[in-house]
């Protein structure tokens, strides 16, 4: 039976999208650290379905990291079994196992004296891949995490921003195309805007890769946004509730869970709706180097004061007012506005609202694959979605006295 369930081998596991996720099963897993009365992880049983993102959420010290590190055997369980696919990995060679499980930690954990390419290449080198194959894989992964290979492959980690380092951390974890990714508060140390982008990118990647991802966080909003399922953990990694975000928001299993969900559950449901799920509108659009007169006419016909200018690959560059266009009379030499607010189709309405509240246009630009322009979201669209969500929630919930 296990012959057909593709335990990955170094020769076959490298092609992109080839190695989809495998189920993970923890069976009565316990970890006792020496000299402690209570188990750090106390008899945990949980099944993580293949190809899903499962979020482990719980207070500090409840055993999240210990639970995760037992899956790749950075920590040995005191008792219990752990399966990946059909294989009981508690008996597998631990070093070998770790080469087939991607691991991403906070701060990325890159080696400072290795270049980006060398960092990403670590596991493929351990697996004995040929040089050319490694180089090709490095470039492919850099593209995958939205970093221009020629520009980044020879840099050192200190020459990158925190968000870029974290992307390299993800690329490194994916290098040998493992079926399973373990992510331990990976986006905990970056600023909120970078965190949002990294979350969006992870979702976009996952649509293609379909890995099984175990993701630890103490941020319930992050769990709602990223998780196919959420396990809410109490001390000893005890599972208090394990369900979809929708189900947990609609019916928290206990006061403890309620405490995590917090107030404004209806508002939080905005985190459950993606930009791609709502109607996009057309902005007035122009091309860098295009015809300014036509752009002005187009904006006027649509009743718009602002035009979004795209480059030759349809990537939004900046908003330009009709007045500016009239004055300049040309669309040449328009450069990218580094502060241009955009969201992706995978972003949540919550993110879109955030961006909108700091922009002066009342809309936010939406990008899709390769950052290409898709349209705009209007504030009215978000308000409408919020109303629908809260009236649906009011119907679903019994009225409290
Ligand atoms: P979390 O990731 O949820 O914050 P951890 O898994 O790191 O929690 O820790 C769970 C419990 O185990 C905590 O009480 C912690 O103090 C304890 N613990 C973690 N690592 C060790 C260790 N190496 N030795 C002893 N106790 C540990
Ligand atoms: Mg931890």
CSV table of C-alpha atoms in Angstrom, one decimal, residues 17-207:
chain,number,residue,atom,x,y,z
A,17,UNK,CA,4.0,21.4,-7.8
A,18,UNK,CA,4.9,17.7,-7.9
A,19,UNK,CA,4.9,16.9,-4.3
A,20,UNK,CA,1.5,17.8,-2.9
A,21,UNK,CA,0.8,17.7,0.8
A,22,UNK,CA,0.5,14.6,2.9
A,23,UNK,CA,-1.7,14.0,5.8
A,24,UNK,CA,-0.1,14.4,9.3
A,25,UNK,CA,-1.5,12.5,12.2
A,26,UNK,CA,-0.5,12.9,15.8
A,27,UNK,CA,-1.7,10.0,18.0
A,28,UNK,CA,-1.6,10.4,21.8
A,29,UNK,CA,1.5,12.4,21.6
A,30,UNK,CA,3.0,13.5,24.9
A,31,UNK,CA,6.2,15.4,25.8
A,32,UNK,CA,7.6,15.7,29.3
A,33,UNK,CA,10.6,17.8,29.8
A,34,UNK,CA,12.9,16.6,32.6
A,35,UNK,CA,12.2,17.9,36.0
A,36,UNK,CA,8.7,19.2,35.2
A,37,UNK,CA,5.6,17.9,36.9
A,38,UNK,CA,3.2,18.8,34.0
A,39,UNK,CA,3.6,17.6,30.5
A,40,UNK,CA,4.4,20.4,28.0
A,41,UNK,CA,2.3,18.4,25.5
A,42,UNK,CA,-0.3,16.2,27.1
A,43,UNK,CA,-1.7,13.3,25.1
A,44,UNK,CA,-2.5,15.2,21.9
A,45,UNK,CA,-4.4,13.6,19.1
A,46,UNK,CA,-5.0,15.6,15.9
A,47,UNK,CA,-5.3,14.9,12.2
A,48,UNK,CA,-4.1,17.5,9.8
A,49,UNK,CA,-5.6,16.8,6.4
A,50,UNK,CA,-3.4,16.7,3.3
A,51,UNK,CA,-3.1,20.0,1.4
A,52,UNK,CA,-4.6,22.2,4.2
A,53,UNK,CA,-3.2,24.9,6.3
A,54,UNK,CA,-3.9,24.2,10.0
A,55,UNK,CA,-3.3,26.9,12.5
A,56,UNK,CA,-2.2,26.2,16.0
A,57,UNK,CA,-3.3,29.1,18.2
A,58,UNK,CA,-2.9,29.4,21.9
A,59,UNK,CA,-1.3,31.4,24.7
A,60,UNK,CA,2.4,31.7,25.2
A,61,UNK,CA,3.9,28.5,26.8
A,62,UNK,CA,0.9,26.3,26.0
A,63,UNK,CA,3.1,23.9,24.0
A,64,UNK,CA,2.7,25.1,20.3
A,65,UNK,CA,6.4,25.0,19.5
A,66,UNK,CA,6.9,21.7,21.2
A,67,UNK,CA,4.0,20.2,19.3
A,68,UNK,CA,5.4,21.4,16.0
A,69,UNK,CA,9.0,20.4,16.7
A,70,UNK,CA,7.9,16.8,17.4
A,71,UNK,CA,6.6,16.6,13.9
A,72,UNK,CA,10.1,17.0,12.4
A,73,UNK,CA,11.7,15.5,15.5
A,74,UNK,CA,13.7,18.5,16.6
A,75,UNK,CA,12.1,17.3,19.8
A,76,UNK,CA,11.5,13.6,20.5
A,77,UNK,CA,8.1,12.7,21.9
A,78,UNK,CA,8.1,11.0,25.3
A,79,UNK,CA,5.3,8.8,24.0
A,80,UNK,CA,2.8,8.6,21.1
A,81,UNK,CA,3.0,8.2,17.4
A,82,UNK,CA,3.3,10.7,14.5
A,83,UNK,CA,2.4,9.8,10.9
A,84,UNK,CA,3.1,11.6,7.7
A,85,UNK,CA,1.2,10.0,5.0
A,86,UNK,CA,1.0,6.4,6.2
A,87,UNK,CA,4.5,6.3,7.6
A,88,UNK,CA,5.2,6.4,11.4
A,89,UNK,CA,8.0,8.9,11.3
A,90,UNK,CA,8.9,8.4,15.0
A,91,UNK,CA,11.1,5.5,13.7
A,92,UNK,CA,12.6,7.3,10.7
A,93,UNK,CA,16.1,8.7,10.7
A,94,UNK,CA,15.6,12.2,12.1
A,95,UNK,CA,18.1,14.0,9.8
A,96,UNK,CA,16.6,12.4,6.8
A,97,UNK,CA,13.1,13.2,7.9
A,98,UNK,CA,14.0,16.9,8.4
A,99,UNK,CA,15.2,17.2,4.8
A,100,UNK,CA,11.7,16.3,3.7
A,101,UNK,CA,9.9,18.7,5.9
A,102,UNK,CA,10.2,22.5,5.3
A,103,UNK,CA,10.7,24.6,8.4
A,104,UNK,CA,10.2,28.3,8.7
A,105,UNK,CA,10.9,30.2,11.9
A,106,UNK,CA,10.5,33.8,13.1
A,107,UNK,CA,13.3,36.0,11.8
A,108,UNK,CA,13.8,33.4,9.0
A,109,UNK,CA,17.0,32.1,10.6
A,110,UNK,CA,19.1,32.6,7.5
A,111,UNK,CA,22.9,32.0,7.7
A,112,UNK,CA,24.4,35.5,7.7
A,113,UNK,CA,27.7,34.4,5.9
A,114,UNK,CA,25.8,32.6,3.1
A,115,UNK,CA,24.3,34.4,0.1
A,116,UNK,CA,20.6,34.2,-0.6
A,117,UNK,CA,21.3,31.5,-3.2
A,118,UNK,CA,23.5,29.5,-0.8
A,119,UNK,CA,20.9,29.7,1.9
A,120,UNK,CA,18.2,28.4,-0.4
A,121,UNK,CA,20.5,25.7,-1.7
A,122,UNK,CA,21.2,24.1,1.7
A,123,UNK,CA,18.9,21.1,1.6
A,124,UNK,CA,19.3,20.4,-2.2
A,125,UNK,CA,23.1,20.3,-1.5
A,126,UNK,CA,22.6,17.9,1.3
A,127,UNK,CA,20.5,15.8,-1.0
A,128,UNK,CA,23.3,15.7,-3.5
A,129,UNK,CA,21.7,17.6,-6.3
A,130,UNK,CA,23.8,18.7,-9.3
A,131,UNK,CA,25.0,22.3,-9.5
A,132,UNK,CA,22.9,23.3,-12.5
A,133,UNK,CA,19.8,21.8,-11.0
A,134,UNK,CA,20.4,23.7,-7.8
A,135,UNK,CA,20.9,27.0,-9.6
A,136,UNK,CA,17.8,26.5,-11.6
A,137,UNK,CA,15.8,25.7,-8.5
A,138,UNK,CA,17.1,28.7,-6.6
A,139,UNK,CA,16.0,31.1,-9.4
A,140,UNK,CA,12.6,29.4,-9.7
A,141,UNK,CA,12.0,29.7,-5.9
A,142,UNK,CA,13.1,33.4,-6.0
A,143,UNK,CA,10.5,34.0,-8.7
A,144,UNK,CA,8.0,32.1,-6.7
A,145,UNK,CA,8.4,34.4,-3.6
A,146,UNK,CA,8.4,37.5,-5.8
A,147,UNK,CA,12.1,38.4,-5.7
A,148,UNK,CA,14.0,39.1,-9.0
A,149,UNK,CA,16.6,36.3,-9.1
A,150,UNK,CA,19.3,38.4,-10.8
A,151,UNK,CA,18.9,41.1,-8.2
A,152,UNK,CA,18.8,39.0,-5.1
A,153,UNK,CA,20.6,35.7,-5.5
A,154,UNK,CA,24.0,37.0,-4.6
A,155,UNK,CA,23.0,39.2,-1.8
A,156,UNK,CA,23.7,38.5,1.9
A,157,UNK,CA,20.8,38.4,4.4
A,158,UNK,CA,21.9,41.7,6.0
A,159,UNK,CA,21.3,43.4,2.7
A,160,UNK,CA,17.6,42.5,2.8
A,161,UNK,CA,14.6,43.9,4.6
A,162,UNK,CA,12.9,41.7,7.3
A,163,UNK,CA,10.1,40.9,4.9
A,164,UNK,CA,12.5,39.8,2.2
A,165,UNK,CA,14.5,37.7,4.6
A,166,UNK,CA,11.3,36.0,5.6
A,167,UNK,CA,10.5,35.3,2.0
A,168,UNK,CA,13.9,33.7,1.5
A,169,UNK,CA,13.1,31.6,4.6
A,170,UNK,CA,10.0,30.4,2.9
A,171,UNK,CA,11.9,29.7,-0.4
A,172,UNK,CA,14.6,27.8,1.6
A,173,UNK,CA,11.9,25.7,3.3
A,174,UNK,CA,10.4,24.8,-0.1
A,175,UNK,CA,13.7,24.1,-1.8
A,176,UNK,CA,13.5,20.3,-2.0
A,177,UNK,CA,9.7,20.5,-2.6
A,178,UNK,CA,8.7,18.8,0.7
A,179,UNK,CA,5.1,17.7,1.2
A,180,UNK,CA,4.9,19.3,4.6
A,181,UNK,CA,5.8,22.8,5.8
A,182,UNK,CA,6.1,23.7,9.5
A,183,UNK,CA,5.9,27.4,10.2
A,184,UNK,CA,6.4,28.7,13.8
A,185,UNK,CA,5.2,32.3,14.1
A,186,UNK,CA,7.1,33.1,10.9
A,187,UNK,CA,5.6,36.6,10.5
A,188,UNK,CA,5.8,37.6,14.1
A,189,UNK,CA,8.7,39.9,13.8
A,190,UNK,CA,7.8,42.1,10.8
A,191,UNK,CA,5.6,45.3,10.7
A,192,UNK,CA,1.9,44.9,10.1
A,193,UNK,CA,2.0,45.9,6.4
A,194,UNK,CA,4.8,43.5,5.6
A,195,UNK,CA,3.0,40.8,7.6
A,196,UNK,CA,-0.1,41.3,5.5
A,197,UNK,CA,1.9,41.0,2.3
A,198,UNK,CA,3.6,37.9,3.4
A,199,UNK,CA,0.3,36.3,4.5
A,200,UNK,CA,-1.1,37.1,1.0
A,201,UNK,CA,1.8,35.6,-0.7
A,202,UNK,CA,1.6,32.5,1.4
A,203,UNK,CA,-2.0,32.1,0.4
A,204,UNK,CA,-1.1,32.7,-3.3
A,205,UNK,CA,1.7,30.1,-3.1
A,206,UNK,CA,-0.5,27.6,-1.4
A,207,UNK,CA,-3.1,27.8,-4.2
